[in-house]
Amino acid sequence: MTGITGLPSAKLAAHEAAVARLREEYAALPPGAPVRLAKRTSNLFRFPEGAPGREGAPGLKGTPGRGSTPHRGSARGRGSAAGPRTLDVSAFSRVLHIDPRAKIAVVGGMTTYEDLCEATLPHGLMPLVVPQLKTITLGGAVTGLGIESTSLRNGMPHESVTEMEILTGDGRVVTATQDNEHHELFHGFPNSYGTLGYALALTIELEPVRPFVHLRHFRFSNPRDCMTAIGEIAEAGSCDGHRADFTDGTAFSNTELYLTVGAFSDRAPWRSDYTGDKIYYQSVRQVREDFLSISDYLWRWDTDWFWCSRPFGVQKPLIRRLWPRRYRRSDVYRRLVAFDRRYGLTDTLNAHRQRPQREAVIQDVEIPVARGADFLEFFARETGMSPVWLCPLRLRGERSWPLYPLQPGEVYVNFGFWGTVPLPPGRRDGYHNRMIEDEVSALGGHKSLYSTSYYSEQEFRRRYNGAAYEKLKAEYDGQGRLLGLYDKCVRGR
Ligand SMILES: Cc1cc2nc3c(=O)[nH]c(=O)nc-3n(C[C@H](O)[C@H](O)[C@H](O)COP(=O)(O)OP(=O)(O)OC[C@H]3O[C@@H](n4cnc5c(N)ncnc54)[C@H](O)[C@@H]3O)c2cc1C
């Protein structure tokens, strides 16, 4: 079965023509040449050597933000025979159709959530889960497991996909649904990171929104009380009588933790703005209650990349005023980090000043809520980085997804931490990350694969259902045109 359903005929013809062109482009790639998506943005946190244009390694060139043109990576024209060949997927980076009555959208796989929400919000609708960073794409969030503050209610982005059109590694274009002949691919796609194929178009469910979000920040003085409160919110759907349409949290330390509970609202006695001088994550510890427009709420973390804009100085009032507003975006900061990593600027400076080498510890991990406090205590003791982002989640449906086997019905807390920490004397890069991997396993948790990983091949196979993956790989990419999951996510090829 091929072809995405639900598109009006005029749009269908243009989409089918784009799919046919991409198939031809893919078929023309020299056999054996590694394939990459030509995407202008990425939110991966693996920075392989060189390889401009490669996913995960964008340079500083070009104007940041929306409306910018992707690298035109003609498959025939770029790279050496052995070098990566990039695939022009720009035709799949827009919303194809919205049906407000049925509350569904048909969306190109490389469409950013910023563009997706800009198209759905005027209809009073939004995707069920909107990851916080504007340039995360729908395909990236489905294959790489996005999460946000609706995840306790709505699960993960792939759980509201009803149909996916996929260019498979072996060059077919198939439409996968939860119960057609490609149902195994549909269920194995989340956490496959583009190693089985690329989602070209997806049909997703939408949910109604209200114009504002009414936030309340609840403070806790120890991790156990905070985890207990998450369990109670999961049970009741509210906190202290405040409806939990959105729930996430910020731990500044293990004696200062906040849960932020948001309720849709038709009215706002005032509206805060954190795209100017004020900074959202700082507001969490300054005010008890707040109101944001739905759009400002969805992008509240993007302006300062959570808190990760700090090293660039832009949280200092003077520099902030001088830093153009259009550059207060996560994709701009990420490009700066990519540039720094590529040229080793910070490492060289540290060595020059005889400061200890630092290790990048940039991870999101999911821990069952009952063990969440243990994780926070371990993390404060061994790594000591703050703040830490807390995002509770529970699968929306009854089924587990094979390549990232969370238990249906179980409440997890996603802990996100993004920064660098000094390496103890005599320790090498990977020391902290390995310790975290071990602790996550010991606590019955799971680790996202968008950043560095150190698992052995055997451990990786066990943790991410290697048997199911290999079956899918043989069926949809038998010749291995695309990288394998371990090579991509651990070896970082
Ligand atoms: C600091 C930081 C914070 C983060 N916070 C969050 C968060 O709060 N919420 C959240 O949801 N996620 C978060 N992420 C992770 C992010 O969602 C994942 O990295 C996601 O995979 C990125 O998607 P992207 O669209 O930017 O894709 P890319 O970075 O371009 O690609 C990611 C991977 O997905 C593959 N891929 C991309 N598009 C497709 C497609 N259409 N079909 C198949 N494969 C594809 C690529 O081959 C690649 O392997 C965070 C990451 C970082 C670094």
PDB file of C-alpha atoms in Angstrom, residues 185-365:
ATOM      1  CA  LEU A 185       7.456  -0.734  10.676  1.00  0.00           C
ATOM      2  CA  PHE A 186       4.881   1.696  12.089  1.00  0.00           C
ATOM      3  CA  HIS A 187       5.544   0.425  15.604  1.00  0.00           C
ATOM      4  CA  GLY A 188       9.305   0.051  15.151  1.00  0.00           C
ATOM      5  CA  PHE A 189       9.817   3.514  13.662  1.00  0.00           C
ATOM      6  CA  PRO A 190       9.992   5.393  17.011  1.00  0.00           C
ATOM      7  CA  ASN A 191      13.602   5.266  18.203  1.00  0.00           C
ATOM      8  CA  SER A 192      14.928   4.088  14.838  1.00  0.00           C
ATOM      9  CA  TYR A 193      16.538   7.499  14.135  1.00  0.00           C
ATOM     10  CA  GLY A 194      16.198   7.347  10.372  1.00  0.00           C
ATOM     11  CA  THR A 195      17.984   3.991  10.085  1.00  0.00           C
ATOM     12  CA  LEU A 196      14.979   2.134   8.627  1.00  0.00           C
ATOM     13  CA  GLY A 197      13.759   4.937   6.406  1.00  0.00           C
ATOM     14  CA  TYR A 198      12.604   8.539   6.353  1.00  0.00           C
ATOM     15  CA  ALA A 199       9.066   9.697   7.138  1.00  0.00           C
ATOM     16  CA  LEU A 200       7.940  11.875   4.219  1.00  0.00           C
ATOM     17  CA  ALA A 201       4.400  12.604   5.391  1.00  0.00           C
ATOM     18  CA  LEU A 202       2.511  11.876   8.579  1.00  0.00           C
ATOM     19  CA  THR A 203      -1.128  12.171   9.556  1.00  0.00           C
ATOM     20  CA  ILE A 204      -1.489  13.285  13.152  1.00  0.00           C
ATOM     21  CA  GLU A 205      -4.306  13.965  15.563  1.00  0.00           C
ATOM     22  CA  LEU A 206      -4.758  17.495  16.917  1.00  0.00           C
ATOM     23  CA  GLU A 207      -6.407  18.760  20.085  1.00  0.00           C
ATOM     24  CA  PRO A 208      -8.298  21.983  20.831  1.00  0.00           C
ATOM     25  CA  VAL A 209      -6.528  24.772  22.693  1.00  0.00           C
ATOM     26  CA  ARG A 210      -7.660  27.851  24.594  1.00  0.00           C
ATOM     27  CA  PRO A 211      -6.003  31.246  24.006  1.00  0.00           C
ATOM     28  CA  PHE A 212      -4.006  31.270  27.266  1.00  0.00           C
ATOM     29  CA  VAL A 213      -2.232  29.002  29.724  1.00  0.00           C
ATOM     30  CA  HIS A 214      -2.571  29.692  33.433  1.00  0.00           C
ATOM     31  CA  LEU A 215       0.602  28.499  35.169  1.00  0.00           C
ATOM     32  CA  ARG A 216       1.179  27.745  38.814  1.00  0.00           C
ATOM     33  CA  HIS A 217       4.644  26.931  40.149  1.00  0.00           C
ATOM     34  CA  PHE A 218       4.655  24.580  43.159  1.00  0.00           C
ATOM     35  CA  ARG A 219       7.818  24.475  45.261  1.00  0.00           C
ATOM     36  CA  PHE A 220       9.262  21.353  46.925  1.00  0.00           C
ATOM     37  CA  SER A 221      12.167  21.132  49.311  1.00  0.00           C
ATOM     38  CA  ASN A 222      13.151  17.541  48.564  1.00  0.00           C
ATOM     39  CA  PRO A 223      12.978  15.175  45.577  1.00  0.00           C
ATOM     40  CA  ARG A 224      10.744  12.623  47.307  1.00  0.00           C
ATOM     41  CA  ASP A 225       7.902  15.079  47.900  1.00  0.00           C
ATOM     42  CA  CYS A 226       8.239  16.285  44.335  1.00  0.00           C
ATOM     43  CA  MET A 227       8.001  12.729  42.934  1.00  0.00           C
ATOM     44  CA  THR A 228       5.026  11.993  45.198  1.00  0.00           C
ATOM     45  CA  ALA A 229       3.288  15.084  43.824  1.00  0.00           C
ATOM     46  CA  ILE A 230       3.915  13.897  40.256  1.00  0.00           C
ATOM     47  CA  GLY A 231       2.292  10.573  41.117  1.00  0.00           C
ATOM     48  CA  GLU A 232      -0.699  12.433  42.557  1.00  0.00           C
ATOM     49  CA  ILE A 233      -1.039  14.688  39.516  1.00  0.00           C
ATOM     50  CA  ALA A 234      -0.926  11.607  37.269  1.00  0.00           C
ATOM     51  CA  GLU A 235      -3.738  10.105  39.323  1.00  0.00           C
ATOM     52  CA  ALA A 236      -5.940  13.178  39.748  1.00  0.00           C
ATOM     53  CA  GLY A 237      -5.185  15.198  36.606  1.00  0.00           C
ATOM     54  CA  SER A 238      -4.773  18.286  38.783  1.00  0.00           C
ATOM     55  CA  CYS A 239      -2.621  19.787  41.524  1.00  0.00           C
ATOM     56  CA  ASP A 240      -4.135  21.695  44.416  1.00  0.00           C
ATOM     57  CA  GLY A 241      -7.330  22.049  42.371  1.00  0.00           C
ATOM     58  CA  HIS A 242      -5.441  23.415  39.338  1.00  0.00           C
ATOM     59  CA  ARG A 243      -6.094  21.379  36.166  1.00  0.00           C
ATOM     60  CA  ALA A 244      -2.922  19.755  34.828  1.00  0.00           C
ATOM     61  CA  ASP A 245      -3.238  20.231  31.079  1.00  0.00           C
ATOM     62  CA  PHE A 246       0.532  20.735  31.130  1.00  0.00           C
ATOM     63  CA  THR A 247       3.052  19.513  33.723  1.00  0.00           C
ATOM     64  CA  ASP A 248       6.806  19.927  33.865  1.00  0.00           C
ATOM     65  CA  GLY A 249       9.345  21.039  36.426  1.00  0.00           C
ATOM     66  CA  THR A 250      12.714  22.575  37.205  1.00  0.00           C
ATOM     67  CA  ALA A 251      15.120  21.385  39.892  1.00  0.00           C
ATOM     68  CA  PHE A 252      17.599  24.106  40.863  1.00  0.00           C
ATOM     69  CA  SER A 253      18.924  21.838  43.619  1.00  0.00           C
ATOM     70  CA  ASN A 254      17.612  18.977  45.702  1.00  0.00           C
ATOM     71  CA  THR A 255      16.216  21.488  48.176  1.00  0.00           C
ATOM     72  CA  GLU A 256      14.639  23.738  45.576  1.00  0.00           C
ATOM     73  CA  LEU A 257      12.456  21.969  43.049  1.00  0.00           C
ATOM     74  CA  TYR A 258       9.394  23.318  41.221  1.00  0.00           C
ATOM     75  CA  LEU A 259       6.570  21.664  39.399  1.00  0.00           C
ATOM     76  CA  THR A 260       4.868  23.932  36.900  1.00  0.00           C
ATOM     77  CA  VAL A 261       1.270  23.006  36.257  1.00  0.00           C
ATOM     78  CA  GLY A 262      -0.532  24.736  33.380  1.00  0.00           C
ATOM     79  CA  ALA A 263      -4.252  24.883  32.690  1.00  0.00           C
ATOM     80  CA  PHE A 264      -5.827  26.085  29.454  1.00  0.00           C
ATOM     81  CA  SER A 265      -7.632  29.364  30.080  1.00  0.00           C
ATOM     82  CA  ASP A 266      -9.995  31.648  28.177  1.00  0.00           C
ATOM     83  CA  ARG A 267      -8.868  34.695  30.060  1.00  0.00           C
ATOM     84  CA  ALA A 268      -5.629  36.160  31.335  1.00  0.00           C
ATOM     85  CA  PRO A 269      -5.629  38.944  33.963  1.00  0.00           C
ATOM     86  CA  TRP A 270      -2.084  39.660  32.762  1.00  0.00           C
ATOM     87  CA  ARG A 271       0.283  38.168  30.201  1.00  0.00           C
ATOM     88  CA  SER A 272       3.980  37.683  30.755  1.00  0.00           C
ATOM     89  CA  ASP A 273       6.523  37.903  27.962  1.00  0.00           C
ATOM     90  CA  TYR A 274       9.779  35.958  28.214  1.00  0.00           C
ATOM     91  CA  THR A 275      11.079  36.779  24.763  1.00  0.00           C
ATOM     92  CA  GLY A 276      12.409  40.161  25.930  1.00  0.00           C
ATOM     93  CA  ASP A 277      14.356  41.101  29.050  1.00  0.00           C
ATOM     94  CA  LYS A 278      12.741  38.573  31.376  1.00  0.00           C
ATOM     95  CA  ILE A 279      13.875  34.948  31.350  1.00  0.00           C
ATOM     96  CA  TYR A 280      11.372  32.143  31.729  1.00  0.00           C
ATOM     97  CA  TYR A 281      13.332  29.654  33.844  1.00  0.00           C
ATOM     98  CA  GLN A 282      14.187  32.373  36.342  1.00  0.00           C
ATOM     99  CA  SER A 283      10.515  33.294  36.655  1.00  0.00           C
ATOM    100  CA  VAL A 284       9.740  29.825  37.979  1.00  0.00           C
ATOM    101  CA  ARG A 285      11.437  30.673  41.294  1.00  0.00           C
ATOM    102  CA  GLN A 286      10.230  34.298  41.335  1.00  0.00           C
ATOM    103  CA  VAL A 287       6.454  34.089  40.898  1.00  0.00           C
ATOM    104  CA  ARG A 288       3.835  31.604  42.086  1.00  0.00           C
ATOM    105  CA  GLU A 289       1.395  32.186  39.264  1.00  0.00           C
ATOM    106  CA  ASP A 290       1.623  33.345  35.661  1.00  0.00           C
ATOM    107  CA  PHE A 291      -0.262  33.682  32.381  1.00  0.00           C
ATOM    108  CA  LEU A 292       1.085  33.184  28.871  1.00  0.00           C
ATOM    109  CA  SER A 293      -0.551  33.124  25.457  1.00  0.00           C
ATOM    110  CA  ILE A 294      -0.712  29.573  24.134  1.00  0.00           C
ATOM    111  CA  SER A 295       1.989  30.360  21.559  1.00  0.00           C
ATOM    112  CA  ASP A 296       4.326  31.944  24.147  1.00  0.00           C
ATOM    113  CA  TYR A 297       3.709  28.956  26.398  1.00  0.00           C
ATOM    114  CA  LEU A 298       4.653  26.443  23.688  1.00  0.00           C
ATOM    115  CA  TRP A 299       7.947  28.259  22.990  1.00  0.00           C
ATOM    116  CA  ARG A 300       8.728  29.347  26.563  1.00  0.00           C
ATOM    117  CA  TRP A 301      11.867  27.184  26.651  1.00  0.00           C
ATOM    118  CA  ASP A 302      13.106  27.998  23.151  1.00  0.00           C
ATOM    119  CA  THR A 303      14.114  31.644  23.700  1.00  0.00           C
ATOM    120  CA  ASP A 304      16.916  30.679  26.084  1.00  0.00           C
ATOM    121  CA  TRP A 305      17.266  27.020  25.005  1.00  0.00           C
ATOM    122  CA  PHE A 306      15.944  26.187  28.466  1.00  0.00           C
ATOM    123  CA  TRP A 307      18.846  27.824  30.381  1.00  0.00           C
ATOM    124  CA  CYS A 308      21.589  26.821  27.935  1.00  0.00           C
ATOM    125  CA  SER A 309      21.932  30.355  26.511  1.00  0.00           C
ATOM    126  CA  ARG A 310      23.830  31.226  29.719  1.00  0.00           C
ATOM    127  CA  PRO A 311      27.389  30.552  28.448  1.00  0.00           C
ATOM    128  CA  PHE A 312      26.851  33.061  25.621  1.00  0.00           C
ATOM    129  CA  GLY A 313      26.309  35.854  28.126  1.00  0.00           C
ATOM    130  CA  VAL A 314      22.838  36.678  26.838  1.00  0.00           C
ATOM    131  CA  GLN A 315      21.266  36.326  30.261  1.00  0.00           C
ATOM    132  CA  LYS A 316      23.254  39.384  31.396  1.00  0.00           C
ATOM    133  CA  PRO A 317      20.955  42.403  30.998  1.00  0.00           C
ATOM    134  CA  LEU A 318      23.341  44.518  28.915  1.00  0.00           C
ATOM    135  CA  ILE A 319      24.310  41.780  26.481  1.00  0.00           C
ATOM    136  CA  ARG A 320      20.687  40.664  26.290  1.00  0.00           C
ATOM    137  CA  ARG A 321      19.616  44.110  25.205  1.00  0.00           C
ATOM    138  CA  LEU A 322      22.263  44.142  22.471  1.00  0.00           C
ATOM    139  CA  TRP A 323      21.631  40.552  21.316  1.00  0.00           C
ATOM    140  CA  PRO A 324      19.089  40.861  18.476  1.00  0.00           C
ATOM    141  CA  ARG A 325      15.713  39.388  19.392  1.00  0.00           C
ATOM    142  CA  ARG A 326      15.665  37.257  16.261  1.00  0.00           C
ATOM    143  CA  TYR A 327      18.803  35.488  17.496  1.00  0.00           C
ATOM    144  CA  ARG A 328      17.228  34.514  20.831  1.00  0.00           C
ATOM    145  CA  ARG A 329      16.403  31.050  19.571  1.00  0.00           C
ATOM    146  CA  SER A 330      17.573  27.554  20.363  1.00  0.00           C
ATOM    147  CA  ASP A 331      18.775  26.881  16.804  1.00  0.00           C
ATOM    148  CA  VAL A 332      21.094  29.889  16.941  1.00  0.00           C
ATOM    149  CA  TYR A 333      22.698  28.735  20.199  1.00  0.00           C
ATOM    150  CA  ARG A 334      23.016  25.211  18.867  1.00  0.00           C
ATOM    151  CA  ARG A 335      24.853  26.460  15.799  1.00  0.00           C
ATOM    152  CA  LEU A 336      27.254  28.340  18.029  1.00  0.00           C
ATOM    153  CA  VAL A 337      27.905  25.175  20.029  1.00  0.00           C
ATOM    154  CA  ALA A 338      28.417  23.179  16.812  1.00  0.00           C
ATOM    155  CA  PHE A 339      30.949  25.751  15.639  1.00  0.00           C
ATOM    156  CA  ASP A 340      32.779  25.610  18.959  1.00  0.00           C
ATOM    157  CA  ARG A 341      32.855  21.806  18.883  1.00  0.00           C
ATOM    158  CA  ARG A 342      34.049  21.655  15.344  1.00  0.00           C
ATOM    159  CA  TYR A 343      37.018  23.890  15.993  1.00  0.00           C
ATOM    160  CA  GLY A 344      37.622  22.825  19.614  1.00  0.00           C
ATOM    161  CA  LEU A 345      37.677  26.467  20.772  1.00  0.00           C
ATOM    162  CA  THR A 346      36.623  25.967  24.388  1.00  0.00           C
ATOM    163  CA  ASP A 347      38.834  22.886  24.831  1.00  0.00           C
ATOM    164  CA  THR A 348      41.845  24.789  23.525  1.00  0.00           C
ATOM    165  CA  LEU A 349      41.111  27.733  25.799  1.00  0.00           C
ATOM    166  CA  ASN A 350      40.718  25.476  28.838  1.00  0.00           C
ATOM    167  CA  ALA A 351      44.002  23.703  28.088  1.00  0.00           C
ATOM    168  CA  HIS A 352      45.713  27.060  27.595  1.00  0.00           C
ATOM    169  CA  ARG A 353      44.461  28.297  30.961  1.00  0.00           C
ATOM    170  CA  GLN A 354      45.368  24.953  32.543  1.00  0.00           C
ATOM    171  CA  ARG A 355      41.804  24.403  33.624  1.00  0.00           C
ATOM    172  CA  PRO A 356      40.561  20.821  33.980  1.00  0.00           C
ATOM    173  CA  GLN A 357      39.061  19.317  30.847  1.00  0.00           C
ATOM    174  CA  ARG A 358      35.294  19.227  30.912  1.00  0.00           C
ATOM    175  CA  GLU A 359      32.910  16.558  29.724  1.00  0.00           C
ATOM    176  CA  ALA A 360      29.701  17.400  27.886  1.00  0.00           C
ATOM    177  CA  VAL A 361      26.817  15.791  29.730  1.00  0.00           C
ATOM    178  CA  ILE A 362      23.809  16.348  27.508  1.00  0.00           C
ATOM    179  CA  GLN A 363      21.127  13.752  28.027  1.00  0.00           C
ATOM    180  CA  ASP A 364      17.453  13.050  28.571  1.00  0.00           C
ATOM    181  CA  VAL A 365      16.638   9.950  30.592  1.00  0.00           C
TER     182      VAL A 365
END
